[in-house]
mmCIF file of C-alpha atoms and ligand atoms in Angstrom:
data_model
loop_
_atom_site.group_PDB
_atom_site.id
_atom_site.type_symbol
_atom_site.label_atom_id
_atom_site.label_comp_id
_atom_site.label_asym_id
_atom_site.label_seq_id
_atom_site.Cartn_x
_atom_site.Cartn_y
_atom_site.Cartn_z
ATOM 1 C CA MET C 1 1.730 19.631 -4.956
ATOM 2 C CA ASP C 2 4.430 21.098 -2.719
ATOM 3 C CA HIS C 3 7.654 21.203 -4.763
ATOM 4 C CA ASP C 4 9.915 19.831 -1.988
ATOM 5 C CA LEU C 5 7.498 17.014 -1.203
ATOM 6 C CA GLN C 6 7.293 16.023 -4.842
ATOM 7 C CA GLY C 7 11.103 15.963 -5.140
ATOM 8 C CA ALA C 8 11.502 13.979 -1.914
ATOM 9 C CA MET C 9 8.887 11.437 -3.018
ATOM 10 C CA GLN C 10 10.590 11.091 -6.384
ATOM 11 C CA ASP C 11 14.023 10.547 -4.768
ATOM 12 C CA THR C 12 12.672 7.861 -2.422
ATOM 13 C CA ARG C 13 10.724 6.234 -5.247
ATOM 14 C CA ALA C 14 13.924 6.032 -7.305
ATOM 15 C CA ARG C 15 15.798 4.345 -4.416
ATOM 16 C CA VAL C 16 13.007 1.800 -3.971
ATOM 17 C CA GLU C 17 12.789 1.081 -7.686
ATOM 18 C CA ALA C 18 16.532 0.546 -7.945
ATOM 19 C CA ARG C 19 16.373 -1.941 -5.057
ATOM 20 C CA LEU C 20 13.335 -3.737 -6.482
ATOM 21 C CA ASP C 21 15.189 -4.047 -9.770
ATOM 22 C CA GLU C 22 18.093 -5.772 -7.934
ATOM 23 C CA LEU C 23 15.803 -8.093 -5.988
ATOM 24 C CA LEU C 24 13.929 -9.616 -8.911
ATOM 25 C CA TYR C 25 16.109 -12.180 -10.671
ATOM 26 C CA GLY C 26 16.493 -15.952 -11.095
ATOM 27 C CA GLY C 27 13.863 -18.596 -11.782
ATOM 28 C CA PRO C 28 12.235 -19.407 -15.118
ATOM 29 C CA GLU C 29 12.740 -16.638 -17.653
ATOM 30 C CA ARG C 30 9.092 -16.009 -18.515
ATOM 31 C CA LEU C 31 8.051 -15.973 -14.841
ATOM 32 C CA ILE C 32 10.715 -13.461 -13.847
ATOM 33 C CA GLU C 33 9.807 -11.335 -16.876
ATOM 34 C CA ALA C 34 6.192 -11.268 -15.703
ATOM 35 C CA MET C 35 7.196 -10.515 -12.088
ATOM 36 C CA ARG C 36 9.354 -7.615 -13.252
ATOM 37 C CA TYR C 37 6.566 -6.370 -15.530
ATOM 38 C CA ALA C 38 4.142 -6.269 -12.609
ATOM 39 C CA VAL C 39 6.503 -4.700 -10.062
ATOM 40 C CA LEU C 40 8.608 -2.327 -12.135
ATOM 41 C CA GLY C 41 5.797 -0.852 -14.230
ATOM 42 C CA GLY C 42 5.007 2.335 -12.305
ATOM 43 C CA GLY C 43 2.961 2.853 -9.172
ATOM 44 C CA LYS C 44 3.120 5.569 -6.555
ATOM 45 C CA ARG C 45 5.233 3.464 -4.137
ATOM 46 C CA LEU C 46 3.280 5.000 -1.262
ATOM 47 C CA ARG C 47 3.809 2.073 1.121
ATOM 48 C CA PRO C 48 7.626 1.969 0.769
ATOM 49 C CA ILE C 49 7.781 5.767 1.118
ATOM 50 C CA LEU C 50 5.706 5.641 4.309
ATOM 51 C CA CYS C 51 7.986 2.941 5.696
ATOM 52 C CA LEU C 52 11.234 4.742 4.870
ATOM 53 C CA TRP C 53 10.066 8.136 6.057
ATOM 54 C CA THR C 54 8.747 6.733 9.337
ATOM 55 C CA HIS C 55 12.132 5.103 9.849
ATOM 56 C CA ASP C 56 13.881 8.429 9.090
ATOM 57 C CA MET C 57 11.628 10.261 11.525
ATOM 58 C CA LEU C 58 12.718 7.938 14.351
ATOM 59 C CA ALA C 59 16.282 6.916 13.566
ATOM 60 C CA GLU C 60 19.348 9.158 13.657
ATOM 61 C CA ARG C 61 20.634 7.393 10.562
ATOM 62 C CA GLU C 62 19.482 4.501 8.381
ATOM 63 C CA SER C 63 21.395 1.697 10.037
ATOM 64 C CA GLU C 64 19.122 -1.271 9.341
ATOM 65 C CA PRO C 65 18.113 -2.672 5.922
ATOM 66 C CA VAL C 66 14.848 -0.755 5.906
ATOM 67 C CA LEU C 67 15.080 -0.338 2.122
ATOM 68 C CA ASP C 68 14.562 -4.103 1.868
ATOM 69 C CA VAL C 69 11.541 -3.928 4.184
ATOM 70 C CA ALA C 70 10.123 -1.080 2.077
ATOM 71 C CA SER C 71 10.693 -3.151 -1.082
ATOM 72 C CA ALA C 72 9.027 -6.179 0.535
ATOM 73 C CA LEU C 73 5.944 -4.041 1.217
ATOM 74 C CA GLU C 74 5.783 -3.138 -2.465
ATOM 75 C CA LEU C 75 6.148 -6.811 -3.459
ATOM 76 C CA ILE C 76 3.169 -7.757 -1.274
ATOM 77 C CA HIS C 77 1.140 -4.800 -2.515
ATOM 78 C CA THR C 78 1.885 -5.710 -6.151
ATOM 79 C CA TYR C 79 0.959 -9.364 -5.557
ATOM 80 C CA SER C 80 -2.430 -8.211 -4.240
ATOM 81 C CA LEU C 81 -2.994 -6.017 -7.310
ATOM 82 C CA VAL C 82 -2.045 -8.804 -9.747
ATOM 83 C CA HIS C 83 -4.424 -11.246 -8.057
ATOM 84 C CA ASP C 84 -7.149 -8.630 -7.669
ATOM 85 C CA ASP C 85 -7.067 -7.925 -11.411
ATOM 86 C CA LEU C 86 -7.608 -11.599 -12.375
ATOM 87 C CA PRO C 87 -10.850 -12.505 -14.162
ATOM 88 C CA CYS C 88 -12.042 -14.505 -11.121
ATOM 89 C CA MET C 89 -11.671 -11.381 -8.932
ATOM 90 C CA ASP C 90 -12.114 -7.831 -10.226
ATOM 91 C CA ASP C 91 -11.445 -8.814 -13.850
ATOM 92 C CA ASP C 92 -9.549 -5.702 -14.893
ATOM 93 C CA ASP C 93 -7.443 -5.118 -17.970
ATOM 94 C CA LEU C 94 -5.770 -1.829 -17.034
ATOM 95 C CA ARG C 95 -3.338 -1.280 -14.147
ATOM 96 C CA ARG C 96 -0.757 1.465 -13.695
ATOM 97 C CA GLY C 97 -1.650 2.694 -17.177
ATOM 98 C CA ARG C 98 -0.745 -0.621 -18.864
ATOM 99 C CA PRO C 99 -2.393 -3.966 -19.630
ATOM 100 C CA THR C 100 -2.747 -6.004 -16.434
ATOM 101 C CA CYS C 101 -0.331 -8.862 -15.787
ATOM 102 C CA HIS C 102 -2.779 -11.608 -16.856
ATOM 103 C CA VAL C 103 -3.701 -9.742 -20.058
ATOM 104 C CA ARG C 104 -0.018 -9.547 -20.982
ATOM 105 C CA PHE C 105 1.170 -12.965 -19.705
ATOM 106 C CA GLY C 106 -1.952 -15.115 -19.283
ATOM 107 C CA GLU C 107 -3.964 -16.021 -16.230
ATOM 108 C CA ALA C 108 -1.916 -18.980 -15.036
ATOM 109 C CA LEU C 109 1.359 -17.088 -15.049
ATOM 110 C CA ALA C 110 -0.223 -14.043 -13.372
ATOM 111 C CA LEU C 111 -1.432 -16.299 -10.561
ATOM 112 C CA LEU C 112 2.127 -17.589 -10.117
ATOM 113 C CA VAL C 113 3.499 -14.028 -10.237
ATOM 114 C CA GLY C 114 1.392 -13.159 -7.196
ATOM 115 C CA ASP C 115 2.474 -16.303 -5.337
ATOM 116 C CA ALA C 116 6.128 -15.664 -6.139
ATOM 117 C CA LEU C 117 6.049 -11.989 -5.099
ATOM 118 C CA LEU C 118 4.451 -12.822 -1.760
ATOM 119 C CA ASN C 119 7.116 -15.386 -0.923
ATOM 120 C CA ARG C 120 9.944 -13.203 -2.207
ATOM 121 C CA ALA C 121 8.847 -10.438 0.174
ATOM 122 C CA TYR C 122 9.532 -12.491 3.298
ATOM 123 C CA GLU C 123 12.726 -13.932 1.823
ATOM 124 C CA VAL C 124 14.063 -10.428 1.158
ATOM 125 C CA ILE C 125 13.518 -9.357 4.770
ATOM 126 C CA VAL C 126 15.021 -12.410 6.441
ATOM 127 C CA GLU C 127 18.028 -12.480 4.102
ATOM 128 C CA ALA C 128 18.905 -8.822 4.734
ATOM 129 C CA ASP C 129 21.872 -7.821 6.840
ATOM 130 C CA TRP C 130 20.297 -6.904 10.200
ATOM 131 C CA SER C 131 22.345 -5.857 13.203
ATOM 132 C CA GLU C 132 19.365 -6.733 15.411
ATOM 133 C CA ARG C 133 17.440 -9.830 14.282
ATOM 134 C CA GLU C 134 14.598 -8.913 16.648
ATOM 135 C CA ARG C 135 13.729 -6.001 14.353
ATOM 136 C CA ALA C 136 13.555 -8.299 11.308
ATOM 137 C CA TRP C 137 11.304 -10.654 13.250
ATOM 138 C CA GLN C 138 8.972 -7.760 14.171
ATOM 139 C CA CYS C 139 8.742 -6.648 10.545
ATOM 140 C CA VAL C 140 7.968 -10.174 9.319
ATOM 141 C CA ARG C 141 5.345 -10.649 12.020
ATOM 142 C CA THR C 142 3.733 -7.291 11.191
ATOM 143 C CA LEU C 143 3.673 -8.012 7.460
ATOM 144 C CA ALA C 144 2.390 -11.559 7.853
ATOM 145 C CA ALA C 145 -0.505 -10.317 9.998
ATOM 146 C CA ALA C 146 -1.332 -7.504 7.552
ATOM 147 C CA ALA C 147 -1.349 -9.902 4.579
ATOM 148 C CA SER C 148 -3.273 -12.606 6.452
ATOM 149 C CA HIS C 149 -6.783 -14.072 6.222
ATOM 150 C CA ARG C 150 -7.803 -11.594 8.930
ATOM 151 C CA GLN C 151 -6.573 -8.532 7.043
ATOM 152 C CA LEU C 152 -5.659 -8.190 3.340
ATOM 153 C CA VAL C 153 -6.978 -11.566 2.168
ATOM 154 C CA GLY C 154 -9.902 -11.460 4.613
ATOM 155 C CA GLY C 155 -10.816 -7.955 3.432
ATOM 156 C CA GLN C 156 -10.836 -9.145 -0.151
ATOM 157 C CA ALA C 157 -13.122 -12.051 0.826
ATOM 158 C CA LEU C 158 -15.501 -9.644 2.607
ATOM 159 C CA ASP C 159 -15.381 -7.352 -0.402
ATOM 160 C CA LEU C 160 -16.420 -10.170 -2.741
ATOM 161 C CA GLU C 161 -19.264 -11.152 -0.413
ATOM 162 C CA ALA C 162 -20.462 -7.554 -0.125
ATOM 163 C CA GLU C 163 -21.027 -6.922 -3.834
ATOM 164 C CA GLY C 164 -24.605 -5.788 -4.176
ATOM 165 C CA ALA C 165 -25.187 -5.873 -0.378
ATOM 166 C CA ALA C 166 -27.113 -3.119 1.379
ATOM 167 C CA PRO C 167 -24.758 -0.204 2.118
ATOM 168 C CA SER C 168 -23.686 -0.115 5.759
ATOM 169 C CA ALA C 169 -21.075 2.064 7.470
ATOM 170 C CA GLU C 170 -19.770 -0.781 9.666
ATOM 171 C CA ARG C 171 -19.385 -3.101 6.738
ATOM 172 C CA VAL C 172 -17.581 -0.629 4.485
ATOM 173 C CA GLU C 173 -15.202 0.326 7.285
ATOM 174 C CA ALA C 174 -14.465 -3.329 8.099
ATOM 175 C CA ILE C 175 -13.666 -4.067 4.451
ATOM 176 C CA HIS C 176 -11.501 -1.006 3.894
ATOM 177 C CA SER C 177 -9.743 -1.438 7.185
ATOM 178 C CA ALA C 178 -8.727 -4.994 6.280
ATOM 179 C CA LYS C 179 -8.230 -4.659 2.536
ATOM 180 C CA THR C 180 -6.345 -1.370 2.385
ATOM 181 C CA ALA C 181 -5.564 0.117 5.797
ATOM 182 C CA ALA C 182 -3.811 -3.005 7.130
ATOM 183 C CA LEU C 183 -0.919 -2.822 4.663
ATOM 184 C CA ILE C 184 -0.585 0.956 4.974
ATOM 185 C CA ARG C 185 -0.594 0.594 8.738
ATOM 186 C CA ALA C 186 2.036 -2.164 8.455
ATOM 187 C CA SER C 187 4.206 0.124 6.297
ATOM 188 C CA ILE C 188 4.360 2.708 9.053
ATOM 189 C CA VAL C 189 4.763 0.151 11.844
ATOM 190 C CA CYS C 190 7.605 -1.609 9.956
ATOM 191 C CA GLY C 191 9.326 1.769 9.496
ATOM 192 C CA GLY C 192 9.165 2.170 13.277
ATOM 193 C CA ALA C 193 10.098 -1.453 14.093
ATOM 194 C CA SER C 194 13.181 -1.313 11.862
ATOM 195 C CA ALA C 195 14.257 1.836 13.729
ATOM 196 C CA GLY C 196 13.876 0.112 17.119
ATOM 197 C CA ALA C 197 10.758 2.033 18.214
ATOM 198 C CA THR C 198 9.347 1.235 21.670
ATOM 199 C CA PRO C 199 6.121 -0.826 21.959
ATOM 200 C CA ASP C 200 4.277 2.357 22.931
ATOM 201 C CA ALA C 201 5.574 4.224 19.858
ATOM 202 C CA LEU C 202 4.685 1.248 17.631
ATOM 203 C CA GLN C 203 1.145 1.313 18.964
ATOM 204 C CA ARG C 204 0.834 5.040 18.247
ATOM 205 C CA LEU C 205 2.267 4.519 14.770
ATOM 206 C CA GLY C 206 -0.297 1.766 14.211
ATOM 207 C CA HIS C 207 -3.165 4.155 14.995
ATOM 208 C CA ILE C 208 -1.695 6.748 12.634
ATOM 209 C CA GLY C 209 -1.339 4.107 9.915
ATOM 210 C CA GLN C 210 -4.929 3.021 10.389
ATOM 211 C CA ARG C 211 -6.159 6.610 9.945
ATOM 212 C CA LEU C 212 -4.023 7.161 6.851
ATOM 213 C CA GLY C 213 -5.011 3.809 5.389
ATOM 214 C CA LEU C 214 -8.703 4.582 5.723
ATOM 215 C CA ALA C 215 -8.199 8.098 4.331
ATOM 216 C CA PHE C 216 -6.306 6.634 1.370
ATOM 217 C CA GLN C 217 -9.104 4.183 0.554
ATOM 218 C CA ILE C 218 -11.833 6.813 0.954
ATOM 219 C CA VAL C 219 -9.941 9.051 -1.495
ATOM 220 C CA ASP C 220 -9.483 6.070 -3.845
ATOM 221 C CA ASP C 221 -13.236 5.390 -3.708
ATOM 222 C CA VAL C 222 -14.059 9.032 -4.454
ATOM 223 C CA LEU C 223 -11.569 9.222 -7.339
ATOM 224 C CA ASP C 224 -13.105 6.067 -8.813
ATOM 225 C CA VAL C 225 -16.364 7.944 -9.342
ATOM 226 C CA THR C 226 -14.966 11.406 -10.131
ATOM 227 C CA ARG C 227 -11.940 10.803 -12.423
ATOM 228 C CA PRO C 228 -11.569 9.209 -15.868
ATOM 229 C CA SER C 229 -9.490 6.048 -16.472
ATOM 230 C CA GLU C 230 -6.703 7.992 -18.244
ATOM 231 C CA GLN C 231 -6.039 9.980 -15.067
ATOM 232 C CA LEU C 232 -6.286 6.972 -12.764
ATOM 233 C CA GLY C 233 -4.217 4.535 -14.834
ATOM 234 C CA LYS C 234 -6.901 1.943 -14.056
ATOM 235 C CA THR C 235 -10.496 1.473 -15.121
ATOM 236 C CA ALA C 236 -12.675 4.237 -13.646
ATOM 237 C CA GLY C 237 -16.214 3.612 -12.383
ATOM 238 C CA LYS C 238 -15.543 -0.061 -11.662
ATOM 239 C CA ASP C 239 -16.889 0.112 -8.127
ATOM 240 C CA VAL C 240 -20.297 1.405 -9.194
ATOM 241 C CA ASN C 241 -20.492 -1.059 -12.072
ATOM 242 C CA ALA C 242 -19.613 -3.982 -9.804
ATOM 243 C CA ARG C 243 -22.036 -2.671 -7.140
ATOM 244 C CA LYS C 244 -19.152 -2.480 -4.649
ATOM 245 C CA LEU C 245 -19.569 -1.281 -1.117
ATOM 246 C CA THR C 246 -17.662 2.024 -1.058
ATOM 247 C CA TYR C 247 -17.593 5.196 1.041
ATOM 248 C CA PRO C 248 -19.398 7.300 -1.607
ATOM 249 C CA ALA C 249 -22.054 4.546 -1.860
ATOM 250 C CA VAL C 250 -22.656 4.701 1.897
ATOM 251 C CA PHE C 251 -22.015 8.355 2.764
ATOM 252 C CA GLY C 252 -22.100 10.295 -0.530
ATOM 253 C CA ILE C 253 -19.156 12.239 -1.906
ATOM 254 C CA GLU C 254 -19.225 15.279 0.389
ATOM 255 C CA ARG C 255 -19.333 13.281 3.629
ATOM 256 C CA SER C 256 -16.647 10.947 2.288
ATOM 257 C CA HIS C 257 -14.396 13.993 1.691
ATOM 258 C CA ARG C 258 -15.026 15.162 5.244
ATOM 259 C CA GLN C 259 -14.197 11.755 6.707
ATOM 260 C CA ALA C 260 -10.947 11.547 4.748
ATOM 261 C CA ARG C 261 -9.978 15.018 5.977
ATOM 262 C CA ALA C 262 -10.804 14.103 9.588
ATOM 263 C CA HIS C 263 -8.600 10.975 9.437
ATOM 264 C CA ILE C 264 -5.720 12.974 7.952
ATOM 265 C CA ASP C 265 -6.044 15.754 10.541
ATOM 266 C CA ALA C 266 -6.017 13.192 13.374
ATOM 267 C CA ALA C 267 -2.977 11.418 11.876
ATOM 268 C CA CYS C 268 -1.067 14.716 11.535
ATOM 269 C CA ALA C 269 -1.948 15.744 15.085
ATOM 270 C CA ALA C 270 -0.607 12.426 16.394
ATOM 271 C CA LEU C 271 2.524 12.681 14.241
ATOM 272 C CA GLY C 272 3.118 16.153 15.718
ATOM 273 C CA SER C 273 4.423 14.564 18.928
ATOM 274 C CA TRP C 274 7.588 13.571 17.013
ATOM 275 C CA PRO C 275 9.900 16.539 16.386
ATOM 276 C CA ARG C 276 11.026 15.360 12.939
ATOM 277 C CA SER C 277 7.585 14.564 11.535
ATOM 278 C CA ALA C 278 7.145 17.461 9.060
ATOM 279 C CA ARG C 279 7.858 15.426 5.923
ATOM 280 C CA LEU C 280 5.581 12.580 6.975
ATOM 281 C CA GLN C 281 2.831 15.071 7.811
ATOM 282 C CA ALA C 282 3.209 16.617 4.355
ATOM 283 C CA LEU C 283 2.846 13.141 2.846
ATOM 284 C CA ALA C 284 -0.274 12.529 4.945
ATOM 285 C CA ARG C 285 -1.749 15.799 3.633
ATOM 286 C CA TRP C 286 -0.853 14.770 0.075
ATOM 287 C CA ILE C 287 -3.153 11.747 0.414
ATOM 288 C CA GLY C 288 -6.037 14.221 0.812
ATOM 289 C CA THR C 289 -4.896 16.663 -1.862
ATOM 290 C CA ARG C 290 -5.334 13.952 -4.502
ATOM 291 C CA LEU C 291 -9.012 14.897 -4.208
ATOM 292 C CA HIS C 292 -8.454 18.478 -5.415
HETATM 293 C C1 GRG Z 1 -6.280 -10.337 -4.069
HETATM 294 C C2 GRG Z 1 -5.340 -10.892 -1.772
HETATM 295 C C3 GRG Z 1 -5.941 -9.928 -2.694
HETATM 296 C C4 GRG Z 1 -6.150 -8.687 -2.236
HETATM 297 C C5 GRG Z 1 -6.631 -7.626 -3.085
HETATM 298 C C6 GRG Z 1 -5.236 -4.657 -3.324
HETATM 299 C C7 GRG Z 1 -6.575 -5.292 -3.300
HETATM 300 C C8 GRG Z 1 -6.819 -6.389 -2.320
HETATM 301 C C9 GRG Z 1 -7.485 -4.945 -4.194
HETATM 302 C C10 GRG Z 1 -7.207 -3.939 -5.274
HETATM 303 C C11 GRG Z 1 -8.336 -3.024 -5.432
HETATM 304 C C12 GRG Z 1 -8.365 -1.986 -4.389
HETATM 305 C C13 GRG Z 1 -9.267 -0.841 -4.554
HETATM 306 C C14 GRG Z 1 -7.597 -2.085 -3.364
HETATM 307 C C15 GRG Z 1 -7.532 -1.144 -2.297
HETATM 308 C C16 GRG Z 1 -6.133 -0.750 -2.147
HETATM 309 C C17 GRG Z 1 -5.738 0.186 -3.226
HETATM 310 C C18 GRG Z 1 -6.347 1.519 -3.262
HETATM 311 C C19 GRG Z 1 -4.859 -0.228 -4.103
HETATM 312 C C20 GRG Z 1 -4.231 0.648 -5.095
HETATM 313 O O1 GRG Z 1 -3.119 1.175 -4.442
HETATM 314 P P1 GRG Z 1 -2.274 2.359 -5.041
HETATM 315 O O2 GRG Z 1 -3.195 3.458 -5.484
HETATM 316 O O3 GRG Z 1 -1.657 1.686 -6.338
HETATM 317 O O4 GRG Z 1 -1.217 2.710 -4.069
HETATM 318 P P2 GRG Z 1 -0.257 1.951 -7.061
HETATM 319 O O5 GRG Z 1 -0.483 1.452 -8.461
HETATM 320 O O6 GRG Z 1 0.058 3.425 -7.020
HETATM 321 O O7 GRG Z 1 0.753 1.141 -6.331
#
């Protein structure tokens, strides 16, 4: 990976982790321990990085509490992973290279961890020190829609229904768009909203986020069949074993690669209309290089 990109990602990751560490306190001791275990135990922090770097691309300086919005995105993402790993869902025992939250703390507490992280996310945004409340409202609205029954939760429901179903391009795109792309799209849109982007710019950012979100999930699907668990930090080959509807299942590996590349190229071309987009474009390319 590009040395500068790696360093910049690491710096942003460290900022986000320090903020997440400050945000998770209070409540019953065992619950907060489990919440901190789930959130602070690794992860690429892609969504917060996308949010912060989109904000930087558009704003002269970081004047709004975008670090709190970025942290909220990670709280929602982590809630979805904790719930997804539960025995009634994907039933996984490895996440981010460690035992999953329910394996370590029990199913009931893991369920509550997810509930608590979701609510904490919105609380963090509305309690932050905004100079323009309208921007906070836009971020909350964007996140609530992305995490809703139409998007993240709806995508998970479609995913459960689709296990063992006949492979279809429309179906796999609908699932991935809702389950994965929605939150990645929201990360980029919230970065723009917190910087006061115009409605037109927010719409363009949404299209870019959609492309990157789909590319990210296609790459994730391909890695699931091509990499071992030790490299992934989660159980490899789960999709095939669970007869999941994935891009490789529908298109094969080579065509999946090509589709991911096409989404990334289109996202970079669209980003090119912003003069300070180089770092975000490098990050978009990095999503594809995970395949190499
Ligand atoms: C349970 C409401 C609910 C939703 C679950 C997140 C999710 C939806 C399912 C997890 C399984 C899966 C393949 C999700 C697609 C999104 C995805 C690739 C998640 C993993 O994201 P990374 O790679 O994880 O960014 P880290 O650990 O780096 O944060």
